[in-house]
């Protein structure tokens, strides 16, 4: 008998074809994410869940699924999954590290350029018929990106890819991370700084940490007040890493010059969010990895991870490596 996988919503065909070769697929072919009760109903007899970052896979979901062996998420971030509980139950988690790194770094850089050079404001001005003077010495002035100081918070896969792009723009690059990476400092010509110093020194700050209990509101009023009044904050990590209320205040009152945001505390961003009316913010709807090629690669990688686990192999995109030890310790109970 083939193992059963529940796919929570519409995914690229490439992954579905792959899953169908090895599994019986319970496919919810709908673009919006499922309601919690749908998930609870569908996971009862499955061996695997294929989800996205919008589905909360918590204790309740896992408890509703006694046979569950693997959760595969079409995302690198795993903050929507109760990792600790999954691991304690011997459930594997596979995700999509690496395959979306360059695409997400491209977006972080696009937001940096768009915010600094007021691209969206300019576009709006023209479309609204407000471009009256062909050229003016003081029209739509913004900030240079080249040659400026970039502070990266979280020098992981995406942080490194952003640093490499910044070097091409002749920027001075600082970083802050829980782990100091001396070999990368030499290789990339970048400098480690404590967070407070990085906030004070940088012209641009780009956030690339995962959302954890330590990084929730890592950037709050105190940190925003440390930044230069000409600085621009870019967030393509997770919304709750930045205290959005404090950010709105900072942008309104000019503690910082601007922001480029792909992620928000609540997604989709409510239309009445004060961010929507601020001219000095560029907003994108969580599209960091949204290129055709990358979304196909992510979909396939998550499917491959699930299949490997179901076939008793260890995939290279296993997130909770401790699960291997836990399963070995409790092998009898967990089979
Ligand atoms: P990664 O390689 O794991 O990099 C994260 C880095 O942050 C690591 O170096 C990590 O250090 C560091 N870090 C963790 N906790 C920290 C803390 N409290 N303070 C400072 N640094 C800390 O992950 P990635 O692949 O670059 O992805 C980063 C995040 O971007 C993902 O988790 C996801 O939330 C987000 N993302 C968003 C999009 C989008 O569509 N906007 C797309 C892709 C990813 P250690 O390794 O030592 O823990
Ligand atoms: C996107 O946000 C991801 O975590 O892959």
mmCIF file of C-alpha atoms and ligand atoms in Angstrom:
data_model
loop_
_atom_site.group_PDB
_atom_site.id
_atom_site.type_symbol
_atom_site.label_atom_id
_atom_site.label_comp_id
_atom_site.label_asym_id
_atom_site.label_seq_id
_atom_site.Cartn_x
_atom_site.Cartn_y
_atom_site.Cartn_z
ATOM 1 C CA UNK A 1 0.000 0.000 0.000
ATOM 2 C CA UNK A 2 1.251 3.482 -0.880
ATOM 3 C CA UNK A 3 1.707 6.011 1.940
ATOM 4 C CA UNK A 4 -0.856 8.817 2.040
ATOM 5 C CA UNK A 5 0.090 12.489 1.741
ATOM 6 C CA UNK A 6 -2.311 15.375 2.341
ATOM 7 C CA UNK A 7 -1.491 18.422 0.185
ATOM 8 C CA UNK A 8 -3.131 21.435 1.806
ATOM 9 C CA UNK A 9 -3.566 23.666 -1.283
ATOM 10 C CA UNK A 10 -2.716 24.085 -4.964
ATOM 11 C CA UNK A 11 0.983 23.540 -5.647
ATOM 12 C CA UNK A 12 3.089 23.492 -8.836
ATOM 13 C CA UNK A 13 2.391 20.459 -11.059
ATOM 14 C CA UNK A 14 5.999 19.254 -10.903
ATOM 15 C CA UNK A 15 5.611 18.390 -7.207
ATOM 16 C CA UNK A 16 2.232 16.761 -7.634
ATOM 17 C CA UNK A 17 3.500 14.458 -10.404
ATOM 18 C CA UNK A 18 6.397 13.419 -8.196
ATOM 19 C CA UNK A 19 4.243 12.776 -5.130
ATOM 20 C CA UNK A 20 1.770 10.700 -7.161
ATOM 21 C CA UNK A 21 4.560 8.318 -8.222
ATOM 22 C CA UNK A 22 5.161 7.246 -4.625
ATOM 23 C CA UNK A 23 2.076 8.206 -2.633
ATOM 24 C CA UNK A 24 -1.644 8.287 -2.603
ATOM 25 C CA UNK A 25 -2.340 12.019 -2.712
ATOM 26 C CA UNK A 26 -5.244 13.689 -0.940
ATOM 27 C CA UNK A 27 -5.136 16.935 -2.883
ATOM 28 C CA UNK A 28 -7.000 20.078 -1.883
ATOM 29 C CA UNK A 29 -6.672 21.834 -5.228
ATOM 30 C CA UNK A 30 -7.560 25.336 -4.030
ATOM 31 C CA UNK A 31 -5.354 28.422 -3.999
ATOM 32 C CA UNK A 32 -6.382 29.876 -0.595
ATOM 33 C CA UNK A 33 -5.080 28.063 2.472
ATOM 34 C CA UNK A 34 -7.461 25.653 4.251
ATOM 35 C CA UNK A 35 -9.317 26.426 7.448
ATOM 36 C CA UNK A 36 -8.041 24.713 10.603
ATOM 37 C CA UNK A 37 -11.077 22.395 10.695
ATOM 38 C CA UNK A 38 -10.345 21.229 7.127
ATOM 39 C CA UNK A 39 -6.797 20.396 8.103
ATOM 40 C CA UNK A 40 -7.943 18.506 11.210
ATOM 41 C CA UNK A 41 -10.423 16.501 9.157
ATOM 42 C CA UNK A 42 -7.947 15.590 6.431
ATOM 43 C CA UNK A 43 -4.894 14.597 8.444
ATOM 44 C CA UNK A 44 -6.496 11.720 10.367
ATOM 45 C CA UNK A 45 -5.125 8.853 8.256
ATOM 46 C CA UNK A 46 -2.123 10.402 6.559
ATOM 47 C CA UNK A 47 1.581 9.595 6.689
ATOM 48 C CA UNK A 48 2.642 13.005 5.414
ATOM 49 C CA UNK A 49 1.439 16.596 5.226
ATOM 50 C CA UNK A 50 2.600 18.852 2.383
ATOM 51 C CA UNK A 51 1.911 22.429 3.510
ATOM 52 C CA UNK A 52 2.895 26.043 2.986
ATOM 53 C CA UNK A 53 3.826 28.773 5.444
ATOM 54 C CA UNK A 54 0.186 29.839 5.857
ATOM 55 C CA UNK A 55 -0.947 26.641 7.557
ATOM 56 C CA UNK A 56 -0.322 26.426 11.268
ATOM 57 C CA UNK A 57 0.833 22.883 11.973
ATOM 58 C CA UNK A 58 0.569 22.770 15.735
ATOM 59 C CA UNK A 59 0.122 20.122 18.435
ATOM 60 C CA UNK A 60 -3.615 19.885 17.739
ATOM 61 C CA UNK A 61 -2.998 19.060 14.068
ATOM 62 C CA UNK A 62 -0.267 16.551 14.847
ATOM 63 C CA UNK A 63 -2.374 14.928 17.579
ATOM 64 C CA UNK A 64 -5.194 14.517 15.061
ATOM 65 C CA UNK A 65 -2.825 12.515 12.889
ATOM 66 C CA UNK A 66 -1.572 9.418 14.723
ATOM 67 C CA UNK A 67 0.368 7.997 11.725
ATOM 68 C CA UNK A 68 2.032 11.250 10.745
ATOM 69 C CA UNK A 69 5.698 10.689 9.904
ATOM 70 C CA UNK A 70 6.708 13.785 7.954
ATOM 71 C CA UNK A 71 5.660 17.399 7.444
ATOM 72 C CA UNK A 72 6.991 18.972 4.256
ATOM 73 C CA UNK A 73 6.669 22.724 3.896
ATOM 74 C CA UNK A 74 7.099 24.642 0.662
ATOM 75 C CA UNK A 75 9.090 27.332 2.493
ATOM 76 C CA UNK A 76 12.450 27.716 4.168
ATOM 77 C CA UNK A 77 10.854 29.290 7.255
ATOM 78 C CA UNK A 78 9.334 26.814 9.710
ATOM 79 C CA UNK A 79 7.816 29.243 12.244
ATOM 80 C CA UNK A 80 4.310 27.976 11.363
ATOM 81 C CA UNK A 81 5.221 24.501 12.632
ATOM 82 C CA UNK A 82 5.575 23.474 16.268
ATOM 83 C CA UNK A 83 9.057 22.087 15.678
ATOM 84 C CA UNK A 84 9.647 21.067 19.282
ATOM 85 C CA UNK A 85 6.461 19.035 19.480
ATOM 86 C CA UNK A 86 7.032 17.420 16.075
ATOM 87 C CA UNK A 87 10.529 16.400 17.112
ATOM 88 C CA UNK A 88 9.337 15.000 20.440
ATOM 89 C CA UNK A 89 6.834 12.883 18.524
ATOM 90 C CA UNK A 90 9.454 11.697 16.065
ATOM 91 C CA UNK A 91 7.894 13.573 13.144
ATOM 92 C CA UNK A 92 10.344 14.709 10.470
ATOM 93 C CA UNK A 93 10.163 18.250 9.063
ATOM 94 C CA UNK A 94 11.522 18.960 5.596
ATOM 95 C CA UNK A 95 11.701 22.466 4.101
ATOM 96 C CA UNK A 96 13.275 24.314 1.161
ATOM 97 C CA UNK A 97 16.613 25.883 2.149
ATOM 98 C CA UNK A 98 18.946 27.202 -0.546
ATOM 99 C CA UNK A 99 16.721 26.946 -3.602
ATOM 100 C CA UNK A 100 15.087 30.337 -2.875
ATOM 101 C CA UNK A 101 18.141 32.151 -1.532
ATOM 102 C CA UNK A 102 19.134 34.117 -4.631
ATOM 103 C CA UNK A 103 15.546 35.006 -5.587
ATOM 104 C CA UNK A 104 14.823 36.363 -2.100
ATOM 105 C CA UNK A 105 18.098 38.286 -2.045
ATOM 106 C CA UNK A 106 17.115 39.822 -5.401
ATOM 107 C CA UNK A 107 13.883 41.081 -3.833
ATOM 108 C CA UNK A 108 15.660 42.515 -0.781
ATOM 109 C CA UNK A 109 17.911 44.439 -3.144
ATOM 110 C CA UNK A 110 14.983 45.527 -5.304
ATOM 111 C CA UNK A 111 13.252 46.921 -2.204
ATOM 112 C CA UNK A 112 16.418 48.699 -1.186
ATOM 113 C CA UNK A 113 16.781 50.375 -4.591
ATOM 114 C CA UNK A 114 13.057 51.114 -4.898
ATOM 115 C CA UNK A 115 12.893 52.714 -1.442
ATOM 116 C CA UNK A 116 16.085 54.714 -1.825
ATOM 117 C CA UNK A 117 15.273 56.012 -5.309
ATOM 118 C CA UNK A 118 11.524 56.442 -4.705
ATOM 119 C CA UNK A 119 10.616 54.266 -7.694
ATOM 120 C CA UNK A 120 7.039 53.579 -6.575
ATOM 121 C CA UNK A 121 6.340 57.235 -5.718
ATOM 122 C CA UNK A 122 7.658 58.273 -9.144
ATOM 123 C CA UNK A 123 5.538 55.675 -10.931
ATOM 124 C CA UNK A 124 2.445 56.831 -9.030
ATOM 125 C CA UNK A 125 3.183 60.502 -9.790
ATOM 126 C CA UNK A 126 3.288 59.823 -13.536
ATOM 127 C CA UNK A 127 0.191 57.597 -13.585
ATOM 128 C CA UNK A 128 -1.762 60.183 -11.598
ATOM 129 C CA UNK A 129 -0.903 62.861 -14.181
ATOM 130 C CA UNK A 130 1.183 64.819 -11.680
ATOM 131 C CA UNK A 131 4.437 64.957 -13.680
ATOM 132 C CA UNK A 132 4.375 68.640 -14.638
ATOM 133 C CA UNK A 133 8.035 69.632 -15.034
ATOM 134 C CA UNK A 134 10.202 67.646 -17.447
ATOM 135 C CA UNK A 135 13.220 67.869 -15.145
ATOM 136 C CA UNK A 136 13.887 69.883 -12.042
ATOM 137 C CA UNK A 137 17.034 70.126 -9.912
ATOM 138 C CA UNK A 138 15.141 69.173 -6.766
ATOM 139 C CA UNK A 139 12.518 66.772 -8.132
ATOM 140 C CA UNK A 140 12.118 63.342 -6.455
ATOM 141 C CA UNK A 141 15.489 63.331 -4.761
ATOM 142 C CA UNK A 142 16.407 60.134 -2.999
ATOM 143 C CA UNK A 143 19.421 58.380 -1.523
ATOM 144 C CA UNK A 144 22.387 56.733 -3.233
ATOM 145 C CA UNK A 145 22.765 53.031 -2.648
ATOM 146 C CA UNK A 146 26.223 52.563 -4.166
ATOM 147 C CA UNK A 147 29.087 53.287 -1.803
ATOM 148 C CA UNK A 148 26.816 53.386 1.292
ATOM 149 C CA UNK A 149 26.872 51.269 4.461
ATOM 150 C CA UNK A 150 24.667 48.190 4.622
ATOM 151 C CA UNK A 151 23.937 46.398 7.896
ATOM 152 C CA UNK A 152 22.742 42.801 7.555
ATOM 153 C CA UNK A 153 20.914 41.243 10.484
ATOM 154 C CA UNK A 154 21.220 37.461 10.191
ATOM 155 C CA UNK A 155 24.126 36.333 8.015
ATOM 156 C CA UNK A 156 22.676 33.025 6.875
ATOM 157 C CA UNK A 157 22.050 31.884 3.312
ATOM 158 C CA UNK A 158 20.018 34.940 2.233
ATOM 159 C CA UNK A 159 22.079 37.401 4.292
ATOM 160 C CA UNK A 160 25.239 36.226 2.503
ATOM 161 C CA UNK A 161 23.557 36.509 -0.917
ATOM 162 C CA UNK A 162 22.549 40.109 -0.096
ATOM 163 C CA UNK A 163 26.103 40.889 1.072
ATOM 164 C CA UNK A 164 27.472 39.635 -2.267
ATOM 165 C CA UNK A 165 25.099 41.894 -4.185
ATOM 166 C CA UNK A 166 26.079 44.850 -1.984
ATOM 167 C CA UNK A 167 29.741 44.306 -2.803
ATOM 168 C CA UNK A 168 28.846 44.775 -6.471
ATOM 169 C CA UNK A 169 27.454 48.171 -5.483
ATOM 170 C CA UNK A 170 30.699 49.020 -3.716
ATOM 171 C CA UNK A 171 28.926 49.131 -0.346
ATOM 172 C CA UNK A 172 30.588 48.740 3.032
ATOM 173 C CA UNK A 173 28.886 45.726 4.609
ATOM 174 C CA UNK A 174 28.399 45.099 8.348
ATOM 175 C CA UNK A 175 26.570 42.153 9.842
ATOM 176 C CA UNK A 176 25.113 40.997 13.131
ATOM 177 C CA UNK A 177 24.293 37.354 13.822
ATOM 178 C CA UNK A 178 24.152 35.053 16.842
ATOM 179 C CA UNK A 179 27.104 33.244 15.307
ATOM 180 C CA UNK A 180 30.191 35.169 14.242
ATOM 181 C CA UNK A 181 31.422 33.943 10.829
ATOM 182 C CA UNK A 182 35.089 34.878 10.610
ATOM 183 C CA UNK A 183 35.818 32.903 7.435
ATOM 184 C CA UNK A 184 33.021 34.791 5.644
ATOM 185 C CA UNK A 185 34.321 38.115 6.978
ATOM 186 C CA UNK A 186 37.577 37.503 5.110
ATOM 187 C CA UNK A 187 35.998 35.936 2.041
ATOM 188 C CA UNK A 188 33.399 38.686 1.514
ATOM 189 C CA UNK A 189 35.248 41.640 3.061
ATOM 190 C CA UNK A 190 32.519 42.286 5.631
ATOM 191 C CA UNK A 191 32.661 43.330 9.284
ATOM 192 C CA UNK A 192 30.916 41.933 12.384
ATOM 193 C CA UNK A 193 29.163 44.425 14.683
ATOM 194 C CA UNK A 194 26.983 44.202 17.748
ATOM 195 C CA UNK A 195 23.372 44.993 16.875
ATOM 196 C CA UNK A 196 23.296 48.441 18.515
ATOM 197 C CA UNK A 197 26.457 49.547 16.714
ATOM 198 C CA UNK A 198 25.210 48.202 13.377
ATOM 199 C CA UNK A 199 21.946 50.130 13.808
ATOM 200 C CA UNK A 200 23.826 53.366 14.470
ATOM 201 C CA UNK A 201 26.330 52.995 11.610
ATOM 202 C CA UNK A 202 24.241 51.689 8.705
ATOM 203 C CA UNK A 203 22.536 53.625 5.903
ATOM 204 C CA UNK A 204 20.523 50.532 4.953
ATOM 205 C CA UNK A 205 19.528 47.673 7.218
ATOM 206 C CA UNK A 206 18.314 44.382 5.782
ATOM 207 C CA UNK A 207 16.799 41.706 8.021
ATOM 208 C CA UNK A 208 17.354 37.986 7.344
ATOM 209 C CA UNK A 209 16.798 36.151 10.640
ATOM 210 C CA UNK A 210 14.182 33.418 11.105
ATOM 211 C CA UNK A 211 11.175 34.190 13.332
ATOM 212 C CA UNK A 212 11.810 32.678 16.771
ATOM 213 C CA UNK A 213 11.014 33.680 20.344
ATOM 214 C CA UNK A 214 14.375 35.533 20.363
ATOM 215 C CA UNK A 215 13.818 37.445 17.117
ATOM 216 C CA UNK A 216 10.162 38.474 17.679
ATOM 217 C CA UNK A 217 10.231 42.315 17.831
ATOM 218 C CA UNK A 218 14.031 42.260 17.564
ATOM 219 C CA UNK A 219 13.560 45.649 15.917
ATOM 220 C CA UNK A 220 11.358 47.709 18.172
ATOM 221 C CA UNK A 221 11.103 51.374 19.242
ATOM 222 C CA UNK A 222 14.486 51.335 21.013
ATOM 223 C CA UNK A 223 16.288 49.911 17.962
ATOM 224 C CA UNK A 224 14.493 52.194 15.484
ATOM 225 C CA UNK A 225 15.501 55.218 17.543
ATOM 226 C CA UNK A 226 19.165 54.132 17.239
ATOM 227 C CA UNK A 227 19.048 54.261 13.429
ATOM 228 C CA UNK A 228 20.101 57.277 11.357
ATOM 229 C CA UNK A 229 17.306 59.632 10.314
ATOM 230 C CA UNK A 230 18.425 58.966 6.722
ATOM 231 C CA UNK A 231 18.412 55.178 7.107
ATOM 232 C CA UNK A 232 16.178 52.736 5.241
ATOM 233 C CA UNK A 233 14.959 49.456 6.760
ATOM 234 C CA UNK A 234 14.348 46.416 4.551
ATOM 235 C CA UNK A 235 12.461 43.388 5.861
ATOM 236 C CA UNK A 236 12.086 40.231 3.785
ATOM 237 C CA UNK A 237 12.310 37.830 6.750
ATOM 238 C CA UNK A 238 9.118 37.643 8.827
ATOM 239 C CA UNK A 239 6.809 40.523 9.814
ATOM 240 C CA UNK A 240 6.858 39.986 13.581
ATOM 241 C CA UNK A 241 10.642 40.464 13.675
ATOM 242 C CA UNK A 242 9.800 44.181 13.464
ATOM 243 C CA UNK A 243 7.355 45.885 15.838
ATOM 244 C CA UNK A 244 5.092 47.301 13.138
ATOM 245 C CA UNK A 245 3.413 49.912 15.369
ATOM 246 C CA UNK A 246 6.811 51.307 16.321
ATOM 247 C CA UNK A 247 7.875 51.239 12.667
ATOM 248 C CA UNK A 248 4.840 53.279 11.618
ATOM 249 C CA UNK A 249 5.713 55.852 14.297
ATOM 250 C CA UNK A 250 9.339 55.918 13.158
ATOM 251 C CA UNK A 251 8.328 56.486 9.522
ATOM 252 C CA UNK A 252 5.727 59.142 10.369
ATOM 253 C CA UNK A 253 7.939 61.053 12.755
ATOM 254 C CA UNK A 254 11.093 60.798 10.655
ATOM 255 C CA UNK A 255 13.286 58.760 13.023
ATOM 256 C CA UNK A 256 14.203 56.859 9.843
ATOM 257 C CA UNK A 257 13.826 57.825 6.173
ATOM 258 C CA UNK A 258 12.009 54.846 4.731
ATOM 259 C CA UNK A 259 11.301 51.151 4.594
ATOM 260 C CA UNK A 260 10.893 48.364 2.073
ATOM 261 C CA UNK A 261 8.667 45.589 3.397
ATOM 262 C CA UNK A 262 7.759 42.203 1.951
ATOM 263 C CA UNK A 263 6.463 40.760 5.231
ATOM 264 C CA UNK A 264 4.061 42.027 7.887
ATOM 265 C CA UNK A 265 2.839 41.229 11.384
ATOM 266 C CA UNK A 266 -0.533 40.250 9.887
ATOM 267 C CA UNK A 267 -0.749 38.919 6.334
ATOM 268 C CA UNK A 268 -2.450 39.852 4.115
ATOM 269 C CA UNK A 269 -1.778 43.397 5.311
ATOM 270 C CA UNK A 270 -5.154 44.901 6.313
ATOM 271 C CA UNK A 271 -6.145 47.617 3.794
ATOM 272 C CA UNK A 272 -6.594 50.073 6.673
ATOM 273 C CA UNK A 273 -3.028 49.560 7.907
ATOM 274 C CA UNK A 274 -1.344 52.959 8.444
ATOM 275 C CA UNK A 275 1.563 51.665 6.327
ATOM 276 C CA UNK A 276 -0.630 51.915 3.237
ATOM 277 C CA UNK A 277 -0.810 55.710 3.454
ATOM 278 C CA UNK A 278 2.855 56.364 4.102
ATOM 279 C CA UNK A 279 4.730 57.625 1.025
ATOM 280 C CA UNK A 280 8.136 56.550 2.349
ATOM 281 C CA UNK A 281 7.389 52.808 2.340
ATOM 282 C CA UNK A 282 7.536 50.307 -0.495
ATOM 283 C CA UNK A 283 5.248 47.330 0.059
ATOM 284 C CA UNK A 284 5.230 43.910 -1.597
ATOM 285 C CA UNK A 285 2.905 41.005 -0.698
ATOM 286 C CA UNK A 286 5.331 38.365 0.642
ATOM 287 C CA UNK A 287 6.840 37.594 -2.767
ATOM 288 C CA UNK A 288 10.461 37.004 -1.730
ATOM 289 C CA UNK A 289 10.681 33.657 -3.520
ATOM 290 C CA UNK A 290 8.024 34.334 -6.130
ATOM 291 C CA UNK A 291 9.756 33.649 -9.441
ATOM 292 C CA UNK A 292 8.469 30.891 -11.744
ATOM 293 C CA UNK A 293 11.707 28.905 -11.543
ATOM 294 C CA UNK A 294 12.136 29.209 -7.799
ATOM 295 C CA UNK A 295 8.570 28.286 -6.899
ATOM 296 C CA UNK A 296 8.904 25.150 -9.056
ATOM 297 C CA UNK A 297 12.211 24.293 -7.385
ATOM 298 C CA UNK A 298 10.718 24.816 -3.908
ATOM 299 C CA UNK A 299 7.684 22.679 -4.701
ATOM 300 C CA UNK A 300 9.864 19.870 -6.022
ATOM 301 C CA UNK A 301 12.370 20.026 -3.154
ATOM 302 C CA UNK A 302 9.651 19.749 -0.509
ATOM 303 C CA UNK A 303 8.113 16.776 -2.368
ATOM 304 C CA UNK A 304 11.501 15.063 -2.719
ATOM 305 C CA UNK A 305 12.112 15.476 1.026
ATOM 306 C CA UNK A 306 8.766 13.888 1.899
ATOM 307 C CA UNK A 307 9.328 10.982 -0.469
ATOM 308 C CA UNK A 308 12.823 10.291 0.885
ATOM 309 C CA UNK A 309 11.528 10.157 4.450
ATOM 310 C CA UNK A 310 8.676 7.855 3.449
ATOM 311 C CA UNK A 311 11.212 5.562 1.755
ATOM 312 C CA UNK A 312 13.420 5.479 4.856
ATOM 313 C CA UNK A 313 16.164 7.707 3.447
ATOM 314 C CA UNK A 314 17.560 10.904 5.030
ATOM 315 C CA UNK A 315 17.050 13.950 2.795
ATOM 316 C CA UNK A 316 19.426 16.930 2.825
ATOM 317 C CA UNK A 317 16.512 19.292 3.507
ATOM 318 C CA UNK A 318 15.639 17.724 6.858
ATOM 319 C CA UNK A 319 15.131 20.617 9.314
ATOM 320 C CA UNK A 320 14.853 18.906 12.710
ATOM 321 C CA UNK A 321 17.906 16.666 12.613
ATOM 322 C CA UNK A 322 17.428 15.774 16.305
ATOM 323 C CA UNK A 323 14.434 13.711 15.267
ATOM 324 C CA UNK A 324 16.792 10.988 14.068
ATOM 325 C CA UNK A 325 18.155 10.576 17.625
ATOM 326 C CA UNK A 326 14.670 10.764 19.141
ATOM 327 C CA UNK A 327 13.396 8.050 16.817
ATOM 328 C CA UNK A 328 16.416 5.864 17.560
ATOM 329 C CA UNK A 329 15.821 6.241 21.304
ATOM 330 C CA UNK A 330 12.119 5.399 21.072
ATOM 331 C CA UNK A 331 12.241 3.189 18.010
ATOM 332 C CA UNK A 332 9.791 0.617 19.281
ATOM 333 C CA UNK A 333 7.133 3.154 20.250
ATOM 334 C CA UNK A 334 7.485 5.277 17.158
ATOM 335 C CA UNK A 335 7.415 2.714 14.351
HETATM 336 P P1 LIG B 1 19.356 30.864 7.493
HETATM 337 O O1 LIG B 1 20.364 30.438 6.483
HETATM 338 O O2 LIG B 1 19.012 29.932 8.596
HETATM 339 O O3 LIG B 1 19.824 32.279 8.082
HETATM 340 C C1 LIG B 1 19.321 32.852 9.241
HETATM 341 C C2 LIG B 1 20.485 33.466 10.009
HETATM 342 O O4 LIG B 1 19.959 34.171 11.139
HETATM 343 C C3 LIG B 1 21.457 32.409 10.534
HETATM 344 O O5 LIG B 1 22.776 32.828 10.327
HETATM 345 C C4 LIG B 1 21.117 32.363 12.014
HETATM 346 O O6 LIG B 1 22.203 31.967 12.820
HETATM 347 C C5 LIG B 1 20.740 33.807 12.267
HETATM 348 N N1 LIG B 1 19.981 33.992 13.496
HETATM 349 C C6 LIG B 1 19.084 33.148 14.079
HETATM 350 N N2 LIG B 1 18.602 33.691 15.219
HETATM 351 C C7 LIG B 1 19.223 34.891 15.364
HETATM 352 C C8 LIG B 1 19.156 35.902 16.353
HETATM 353 N N3 LIG B 1 18.364 35.791 17.429
HETATM 354 N N4 LIG B 1 19.927 37.009 16.191
HETATM 355 C C9 LIG B 1 20.742 37.108 15.126
HETATM 356 N N5 LIG B 1 20.864 36.182 14.166
HETATM 357 C C10 LIG B 1 20.105 35.083 14.279
HETATM 358 O O7 LIG B 1 17.970 31.205 6.778
HETATM 359 P P2 LIG B 1 17.734 31.814 5.317
HETATM 360 O O8 LIG B 1 17.561 30.725 4.340
HETATM 361 O O9 LIG B 1 18.757 32.873 5.059
HETATM 362 O O10 LIG B 1 16.286 32.489 5.544
HETATM 363 C C11 LIG B 1 16.102 33.462 6.549
HETATM 364 C C12 LIG B 1 14.634 33.743 6.764
HETATM 365 O O11 LIG B 1 14.117 34.501 5.683
HETATM 366 C C13 LIG B 1 13.716 32.507 6.808
HETATM 367 O O12 LIG B 1 13.682 31.915 8.086
HETATM 368 C C14 LIG B 1 12.369 33.058 6.409
HETATM 369 O O13 LIG B 1 11.646 33.443 7.551
HETATM 370 C C15 LIG B 1 12.719 34.295 5.587
HETATM 371 N N6 LIG B 1 12.369 34.160 4.151
HETATM 372 C C16 LIG B 1 11.430 34.972 3.642
HETATM 373 C C17 LIG B 1 11.116 34.902 2.300
HETATM 374 C C18 LIG B 1 10.097 35.809 1.703
HETATM 375 O O14 LIG B 1 9.365 35.366 0.828
HETATM 376 N N7 LIG B 1 10.049 37.055 2.102
HETATM 377 C C19 LIG B 1 11.754 33.964 1.470
HETATM 378 C C20 LIG B 1 12.718 33.150 2.043
HETATM 379 C C21 LIG B 1 13.026 33.261 3.389
HETATM 380 P P3 LIG B 1 22.358 30.402 13.220
HETATM 381 O O15 LIG B 1 22.415 29.648 11.935
HETATM 382 O O16 LIG B 1 23.606 30.349 14.010
HETATM 383 O O17 LIG B 1 21.118 30.078 14.018
HETATM 384 C C1 LIG B 2 9.103 32.291 2.636
HETATM 385 O O1 LIG B 2 8.764 33.190 3.326
HETATM 386 C C2 LIG B 2 9.822 31.149 3.096
HETATM 387 O O2 LIG B 2 10.057 31.013 4.305
HETATM 388 O O3 LIG B 2 10.149 30.322 2.238
#
